[in-house]
Coordinates of C-alpha atoms in Angstrom, one line a residue:
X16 CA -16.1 21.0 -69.4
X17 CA -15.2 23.7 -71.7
X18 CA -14.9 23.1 -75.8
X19 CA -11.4 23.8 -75.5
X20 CA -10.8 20.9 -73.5
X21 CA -13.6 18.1 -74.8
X22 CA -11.5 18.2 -77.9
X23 CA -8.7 15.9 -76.0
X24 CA -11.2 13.0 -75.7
X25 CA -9.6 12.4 -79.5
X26 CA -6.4 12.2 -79.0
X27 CA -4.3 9.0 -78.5
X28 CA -3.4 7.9 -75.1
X29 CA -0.1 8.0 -74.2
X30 CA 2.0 5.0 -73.5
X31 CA 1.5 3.4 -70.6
X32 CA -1.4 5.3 -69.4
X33 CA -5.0 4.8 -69.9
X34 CA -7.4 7.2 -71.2
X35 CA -11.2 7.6 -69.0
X36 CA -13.6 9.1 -71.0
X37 CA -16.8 10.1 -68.9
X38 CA -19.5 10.8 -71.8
X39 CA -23.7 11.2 -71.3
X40 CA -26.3 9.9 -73.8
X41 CA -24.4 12.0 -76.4
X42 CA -21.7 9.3 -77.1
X43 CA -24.1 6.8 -78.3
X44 CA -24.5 7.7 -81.9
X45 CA -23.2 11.6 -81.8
X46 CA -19.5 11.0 -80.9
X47 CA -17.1 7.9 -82.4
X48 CA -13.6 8.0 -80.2
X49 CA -11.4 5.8 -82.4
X50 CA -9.3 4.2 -79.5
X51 CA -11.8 3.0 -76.6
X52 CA -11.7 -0.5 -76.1
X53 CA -13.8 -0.7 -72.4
X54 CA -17.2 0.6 -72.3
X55 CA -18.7 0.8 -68.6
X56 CA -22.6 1.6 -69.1
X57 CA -24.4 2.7 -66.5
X58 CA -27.7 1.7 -68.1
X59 CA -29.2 4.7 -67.0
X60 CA -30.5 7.7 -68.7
X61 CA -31.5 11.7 -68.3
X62 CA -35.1 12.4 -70.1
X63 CA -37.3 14.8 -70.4
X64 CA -40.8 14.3 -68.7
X65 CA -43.5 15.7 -67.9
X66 CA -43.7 15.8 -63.5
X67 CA -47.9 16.2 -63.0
X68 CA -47.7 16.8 -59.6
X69 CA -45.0 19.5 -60.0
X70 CA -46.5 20.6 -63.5
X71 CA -43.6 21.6 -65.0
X72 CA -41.0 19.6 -67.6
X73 CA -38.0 18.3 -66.4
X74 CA -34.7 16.0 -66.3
X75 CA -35.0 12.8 -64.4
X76 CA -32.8 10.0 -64.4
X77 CA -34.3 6.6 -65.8
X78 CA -33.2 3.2 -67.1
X79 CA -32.4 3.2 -70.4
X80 CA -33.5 0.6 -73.6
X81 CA -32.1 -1.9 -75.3
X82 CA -31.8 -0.1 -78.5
X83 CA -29.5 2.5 -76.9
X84 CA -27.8 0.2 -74.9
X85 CA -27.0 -1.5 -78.1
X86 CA -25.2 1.8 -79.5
X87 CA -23.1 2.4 -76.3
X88 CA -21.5 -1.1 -76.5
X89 CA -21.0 -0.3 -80.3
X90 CA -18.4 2.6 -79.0
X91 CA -15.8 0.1 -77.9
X92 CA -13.9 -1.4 -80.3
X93 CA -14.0 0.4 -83.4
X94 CA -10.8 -0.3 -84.0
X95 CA -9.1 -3.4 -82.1
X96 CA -11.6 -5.6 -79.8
X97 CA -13.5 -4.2 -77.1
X98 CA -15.6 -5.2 -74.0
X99 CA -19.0 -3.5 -73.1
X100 CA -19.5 -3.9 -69.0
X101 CA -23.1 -3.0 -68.1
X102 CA -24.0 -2.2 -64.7
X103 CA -27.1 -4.3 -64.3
X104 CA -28.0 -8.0 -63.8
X105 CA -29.0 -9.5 -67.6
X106 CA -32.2 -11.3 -66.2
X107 CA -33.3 -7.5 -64.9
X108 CA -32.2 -5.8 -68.8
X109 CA -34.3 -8.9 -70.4
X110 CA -37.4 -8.4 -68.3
X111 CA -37.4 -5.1 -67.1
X112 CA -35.7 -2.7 -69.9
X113 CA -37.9 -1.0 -72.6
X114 CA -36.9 -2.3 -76.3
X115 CA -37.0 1.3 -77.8
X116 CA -36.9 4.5 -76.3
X117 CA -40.2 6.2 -75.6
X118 CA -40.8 9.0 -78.2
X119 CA -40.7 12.6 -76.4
X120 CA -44.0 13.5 -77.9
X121 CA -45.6 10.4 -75.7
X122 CA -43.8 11.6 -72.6
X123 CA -44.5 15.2 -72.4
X124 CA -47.5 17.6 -71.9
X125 CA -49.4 17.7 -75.0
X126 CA -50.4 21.2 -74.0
X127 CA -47.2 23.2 -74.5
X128 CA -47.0 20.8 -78.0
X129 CA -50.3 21.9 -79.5
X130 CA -49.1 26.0 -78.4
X131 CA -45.6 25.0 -80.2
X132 CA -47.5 23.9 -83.3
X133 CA -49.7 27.1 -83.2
X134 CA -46.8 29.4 -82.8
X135 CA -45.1 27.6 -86.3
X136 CA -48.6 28.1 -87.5
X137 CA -48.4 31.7 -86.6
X138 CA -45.3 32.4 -88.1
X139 CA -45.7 30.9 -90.9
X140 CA -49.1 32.5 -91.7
X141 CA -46.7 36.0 -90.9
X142 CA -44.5 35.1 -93.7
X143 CA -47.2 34.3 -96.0
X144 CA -49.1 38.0 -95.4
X145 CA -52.4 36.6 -95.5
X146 CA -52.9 35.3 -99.1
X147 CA -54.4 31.6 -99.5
X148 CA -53.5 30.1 -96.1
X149 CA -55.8 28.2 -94.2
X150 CA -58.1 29.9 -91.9
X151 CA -56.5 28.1 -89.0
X152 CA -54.7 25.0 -87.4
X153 CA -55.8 21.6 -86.6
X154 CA -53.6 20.0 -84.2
X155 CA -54.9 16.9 -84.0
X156 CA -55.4 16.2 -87.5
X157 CA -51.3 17.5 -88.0
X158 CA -50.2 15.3 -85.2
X159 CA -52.1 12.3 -86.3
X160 CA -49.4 12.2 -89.1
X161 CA -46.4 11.6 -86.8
X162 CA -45.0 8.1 -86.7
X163 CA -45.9 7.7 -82.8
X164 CA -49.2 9.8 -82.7
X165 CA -50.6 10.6 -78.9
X166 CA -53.4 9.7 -78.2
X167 CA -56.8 11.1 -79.8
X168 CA -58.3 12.1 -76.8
X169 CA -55.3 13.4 -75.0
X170 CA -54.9 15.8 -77.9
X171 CA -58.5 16.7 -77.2
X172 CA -58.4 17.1 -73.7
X173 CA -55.1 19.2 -74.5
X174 CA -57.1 21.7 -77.1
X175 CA -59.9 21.8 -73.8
X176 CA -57.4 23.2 -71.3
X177 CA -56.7 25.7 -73.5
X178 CA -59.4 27.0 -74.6
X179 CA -60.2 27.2 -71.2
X180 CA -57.4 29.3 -69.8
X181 CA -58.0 31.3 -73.0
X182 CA -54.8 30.6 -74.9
X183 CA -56.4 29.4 -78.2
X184 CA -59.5 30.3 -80.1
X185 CA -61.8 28.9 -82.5
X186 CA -62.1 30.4 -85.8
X187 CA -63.7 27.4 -87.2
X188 CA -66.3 24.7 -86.4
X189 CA -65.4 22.2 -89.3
X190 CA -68.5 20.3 -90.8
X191 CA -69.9 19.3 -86.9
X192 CA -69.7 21.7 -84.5
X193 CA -70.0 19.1 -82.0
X194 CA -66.9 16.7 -83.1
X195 CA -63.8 18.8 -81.4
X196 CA -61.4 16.8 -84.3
X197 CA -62.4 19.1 -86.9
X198 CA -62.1 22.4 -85.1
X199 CA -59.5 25.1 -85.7
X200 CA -57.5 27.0 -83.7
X201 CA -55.4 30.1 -83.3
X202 CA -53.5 31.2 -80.7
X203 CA -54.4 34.5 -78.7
X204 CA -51.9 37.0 -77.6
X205 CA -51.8 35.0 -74.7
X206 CA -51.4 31.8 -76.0
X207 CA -48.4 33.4 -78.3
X208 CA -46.7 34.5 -74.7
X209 CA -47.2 31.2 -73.0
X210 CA -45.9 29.2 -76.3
X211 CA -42.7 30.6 -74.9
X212 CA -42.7 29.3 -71.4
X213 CA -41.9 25.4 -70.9
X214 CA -44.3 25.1 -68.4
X215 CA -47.5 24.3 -67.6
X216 CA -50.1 26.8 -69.3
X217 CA -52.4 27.7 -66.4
X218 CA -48.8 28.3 -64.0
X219 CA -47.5 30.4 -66.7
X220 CA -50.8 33.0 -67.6
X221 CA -50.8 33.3 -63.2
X222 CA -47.4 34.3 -63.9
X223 CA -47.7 36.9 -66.4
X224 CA -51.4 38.2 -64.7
X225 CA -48.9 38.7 -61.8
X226 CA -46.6 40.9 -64.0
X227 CA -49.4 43.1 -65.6
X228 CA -50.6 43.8 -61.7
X229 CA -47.5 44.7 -60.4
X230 CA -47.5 41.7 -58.1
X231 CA -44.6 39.3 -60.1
X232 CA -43.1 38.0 -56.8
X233 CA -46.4 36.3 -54.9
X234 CA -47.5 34.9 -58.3
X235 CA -43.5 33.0 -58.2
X236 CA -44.6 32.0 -54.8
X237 CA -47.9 31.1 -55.5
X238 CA -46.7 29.2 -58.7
X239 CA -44.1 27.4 -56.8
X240 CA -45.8 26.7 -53.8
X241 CA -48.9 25.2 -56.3
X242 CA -45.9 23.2 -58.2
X243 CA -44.0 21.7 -54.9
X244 CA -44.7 18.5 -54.0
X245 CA -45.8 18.6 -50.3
X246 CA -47.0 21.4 -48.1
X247 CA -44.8 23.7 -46.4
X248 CA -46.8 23.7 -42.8
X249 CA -46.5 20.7 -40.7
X250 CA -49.9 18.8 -39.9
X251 CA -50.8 16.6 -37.5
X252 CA -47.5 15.1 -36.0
X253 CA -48.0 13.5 -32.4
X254 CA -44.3 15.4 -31.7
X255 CA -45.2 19.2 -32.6
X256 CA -44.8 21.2 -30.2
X257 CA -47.7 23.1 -29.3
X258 CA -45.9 26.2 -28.9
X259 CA -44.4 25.9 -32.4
X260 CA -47.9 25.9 -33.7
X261 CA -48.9 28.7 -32.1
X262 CA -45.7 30.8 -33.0
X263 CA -46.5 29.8 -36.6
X264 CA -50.6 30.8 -36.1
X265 CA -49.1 34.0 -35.2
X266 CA -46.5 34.8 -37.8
X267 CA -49.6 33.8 -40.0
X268 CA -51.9 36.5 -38.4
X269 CA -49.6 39.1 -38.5
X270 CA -47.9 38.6 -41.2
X271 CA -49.0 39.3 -45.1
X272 CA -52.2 39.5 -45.2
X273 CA -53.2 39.4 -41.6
X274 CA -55.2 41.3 -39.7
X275 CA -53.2 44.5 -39.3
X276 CA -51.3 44.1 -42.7
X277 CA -51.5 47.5 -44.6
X278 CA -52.3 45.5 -47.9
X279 CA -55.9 44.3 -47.1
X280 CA -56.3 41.3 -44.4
X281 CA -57.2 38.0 -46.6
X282 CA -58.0 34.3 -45.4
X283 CA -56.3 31.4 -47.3
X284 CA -54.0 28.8 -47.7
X285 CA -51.5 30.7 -50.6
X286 CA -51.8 33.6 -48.5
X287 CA -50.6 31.8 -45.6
X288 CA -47.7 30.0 -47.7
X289 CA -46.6 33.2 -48.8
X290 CA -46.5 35.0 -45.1
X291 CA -44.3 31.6 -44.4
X292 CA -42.1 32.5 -47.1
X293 CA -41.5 36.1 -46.6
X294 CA -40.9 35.3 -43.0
X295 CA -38.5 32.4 -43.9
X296 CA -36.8 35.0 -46.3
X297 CA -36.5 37.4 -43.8
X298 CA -34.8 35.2 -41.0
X299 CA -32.2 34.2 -43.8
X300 CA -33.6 30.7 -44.4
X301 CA -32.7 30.0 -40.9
X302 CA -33.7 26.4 -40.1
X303 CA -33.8 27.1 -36.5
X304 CA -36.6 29.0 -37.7
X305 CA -38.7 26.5 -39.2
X306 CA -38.6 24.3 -36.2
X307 CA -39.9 26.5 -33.8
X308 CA -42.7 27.5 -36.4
X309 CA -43.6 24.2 -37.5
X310 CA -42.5 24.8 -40.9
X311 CA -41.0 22.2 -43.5
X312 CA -37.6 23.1 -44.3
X313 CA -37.2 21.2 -47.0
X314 CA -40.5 22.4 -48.3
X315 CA -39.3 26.1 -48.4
X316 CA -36.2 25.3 -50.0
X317 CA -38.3 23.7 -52.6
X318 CA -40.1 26.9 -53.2
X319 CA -37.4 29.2 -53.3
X320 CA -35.8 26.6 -56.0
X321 CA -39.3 26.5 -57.9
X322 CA -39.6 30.3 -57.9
X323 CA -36.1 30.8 -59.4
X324 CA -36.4 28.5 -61.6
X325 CA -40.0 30.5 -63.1
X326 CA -38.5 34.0 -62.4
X327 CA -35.8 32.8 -65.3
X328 CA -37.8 31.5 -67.7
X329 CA -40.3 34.6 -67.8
X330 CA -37.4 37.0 -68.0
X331 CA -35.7 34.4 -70.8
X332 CA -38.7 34.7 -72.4
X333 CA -38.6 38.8 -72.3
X334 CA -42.3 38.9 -70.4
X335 CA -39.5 40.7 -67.2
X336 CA -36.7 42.9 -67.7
X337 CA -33.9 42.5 -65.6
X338 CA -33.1 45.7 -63.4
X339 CA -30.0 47.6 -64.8
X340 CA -27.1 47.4 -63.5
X341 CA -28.0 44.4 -61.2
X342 CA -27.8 41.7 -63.3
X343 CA -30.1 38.9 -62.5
X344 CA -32.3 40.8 -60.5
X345 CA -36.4 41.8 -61.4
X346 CA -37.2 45.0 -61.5
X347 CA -39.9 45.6 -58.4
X348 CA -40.6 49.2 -59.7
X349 CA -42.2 47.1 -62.6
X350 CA -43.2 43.6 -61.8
X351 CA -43.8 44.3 -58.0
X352 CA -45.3 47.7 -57.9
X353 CA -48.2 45.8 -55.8
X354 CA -46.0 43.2 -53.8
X355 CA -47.7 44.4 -50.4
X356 CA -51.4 44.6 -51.4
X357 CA -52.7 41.3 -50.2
X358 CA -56.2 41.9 -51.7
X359 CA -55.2 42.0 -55.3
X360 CA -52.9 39.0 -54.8

C-alpha cells in the first residue's frame, strides 16, 4: 500500500460505515489508531530465522507470544471500549504460546553476527586512523554483554567456520593460545565482502569465487541447488518410467559437462544438477519436460527462485554490475566469461 494512502487508516469513519484496518506486527506498539474498537488477532507472526537446511535467513510465519499478544489487544479501545477476538483456543495460548518473544540474536546464524560486529569494528578502527585502538575484536567477549547472550560455544563454533572459509584472521592469541575466548579477530578482504551478503558465509565466498572466474551463473546454480531442500532428480519410485530415466541419463551425458561438451567432460552430482537446469531453462520450464526426464518440477522451480534471490543480493551488494541498459540483467561478458568451461566450474 503506498504512503499516500496508509495515511487514511487515521481518519474517522464515516457514519454508518465501518472502518477495517488490516495491519502486520507493526501495529502493536509502532502505530495507535484512536478509533478501533474490534481487534481480530490472528496470533501469528512473520520472523526472521535462520533455515539450516536451506542456509540462508528468512521470513516464516510463526505463533506469536503472549507479550505481543498483550499489545495487540491494547490497540482496541483507546478511546471508548473495545473487544480483542483471538483466533486460537485459550487452553492452546496457555500451554503452547511462548511468554516473550525470542530475541533475534538467539534465532539467527551467529556467523553473519560475529562478520557484522567485525565490519563496525572495521569502520570504526577507519575513523580512528590507527591511533590507540585495540589490536583487534573479541566477539565473544562483546556479545557476552548483551542482555540475552548466545551461547559460549555457538559463538565459538561461529569464530571456527570462519576462520576456516578464511573470512577472519587472528592477530592475537590472548594470554592462552589454546582458550579460543581470548583470541582476536579481523576481518579479511573477504570477510569485509561477505559481511555484506545475508547469507550463509561458505554459499556466499562460492558465490564471489564464481565472479572472479568468470563463471557467476553455475556458482547461483550450484548455490541454490546446495540451499534447496530436496533433490531435483527423481530416485527410486516403483512408477518411473524406465524410459524417462534414460532420457534424463542422456540429457545428462550430453549435456554440460558430458562427454562431448566443449568445456571439459566432468563426473558429479552439481554438474549433473546444473545440465538439468540449463536443459529445464532451455525448454522454457516446460513441465511436460520434467516428466518425461524424471525431473522434480517443483525442485527446479525452487532453484530458479534460490538463484534470483542470490544473483540480487550480490549485485545489491555491488560484488556484480548490472549490464547497461538492461536493467536487472548480469553482465555475462564479466561474471560469465567462463559459463561453458565445465572443468573450472
Amino acid at each position: 500500500v503506498p504512503k499516500s494512502d496508509q495515511r487514511f487508516v487515521f481518519q474517522l469513519a464515516w457514519k454508518g460505515t465501518v472502518k477495517i484496518v488490516l495491519a502486520t506486527n507493526i501495529a502493536e506498539t509502532s502505530v495507535t489508531i484512536p478509533d478501533i474498537s474490534h481487534v481480530i488477532d490472528t496470533c501469528r507472526v512473520k520472523e526472521s530465522r535462520y533455515n539450516a537446511s536451506t542456509r540462508i535467513k528468512e521470513l516464516v510465519t510463526v505463533w506469536t507470544s503472549h507479550a505481543s499478544m498483550k499489545q495487540r489487544a491494547g490497540r482496541s479501545g483507546r478511546t471508548s471500549f473495545g473487544v480483542c477476538w483471538r483466533l486460537c483456543s485459550e487452553e492452546f495460548a496457555k500451554n503452547d504460546l511462548l511468554p516473550h518473544t525470542v530475541p533475534e540474536m538467539l534465532r539467527t546464524p551467529l556467523d553473519e553476527l560475529v562478520l557484522q560486529i567485525g565490519l563496525l569494528y572495521e569502520q570504526r578502527r577507519d575513523k580512528a586512523k590507527g591511533g590507540d585502538f585495540v589490536a583487534g575484536l573479541n566477539p565473544i567477549k562483546f556479545l557476552s554483554n548483551v542482555p540475552s547472550p548466545p551461547a559460549e560455544e555457538s559463538l565459538v563454533q561461529a569464530c571456527k567456520h570462519l576462520l576456516e572459509v578464511e573470512a577472519l584472521k587472528v592477530v592475537a592469541y590472548g594470554d592462552d593460545a589454546r582458550e579460543q575466548t581470548g583470541w582476536l579477530y579481523r576481518l579479511t578482504p573477504l570477510g569485509y565482502h561477505l559481511s555484506r551478503l545475508p547469507m550463509d558465509a561458505k554459499v556466499g565466498k562460492m558465490l564471489i569465487v564464481g565472479c572472479i572466474l568468470g563463471c557467476f551463473g553455475n556458482a547461483l546454480t550450484i548455490a541454490a541447488a546446495l540451499s534447496c531442500t530436496k533433490s531435483c532428480f527423481f530416485r527410486g519410485q516403483p512408477s518411473l518410467d524406465p524410459t524417462y530415466i534414460d532420457a534424463r541419463n542422456c540429457l545428462i551425458e550430453n549435456g554440460f559437462g558430458g562427454k562431448d561438451w566443449p568445456g571439459g567432460t566432468v563426473k558429479g552430482d552439481l554438474i549433473a544438477v546444473i545440465a538439468a537446469y540449463r536443459a529445464w531453462i532451455k525448454e522454457k520450464k516446460s513441465h511436460k519436460f520434467c516428466s518425461t526426464h524424471a525431473l522434480d518440477v517443483t525442485s527446479l522451480r525452487e532453484i530458479d527462485r534460490l538463484r534470483k534471490q542470490f544473483r540480487d543480493l550480490i549485485v545489491d551488494a555491488g560484488l556484480v554490475s548490472r549490464a547497461e541498459g538492461n536493467s536487472g540483467s548480469l553482465d555475462a561478458e564479466d561474471c560469465n566469461i567462463a559459463s561453458d568451461d565445465a572443468l573450472l566450474t
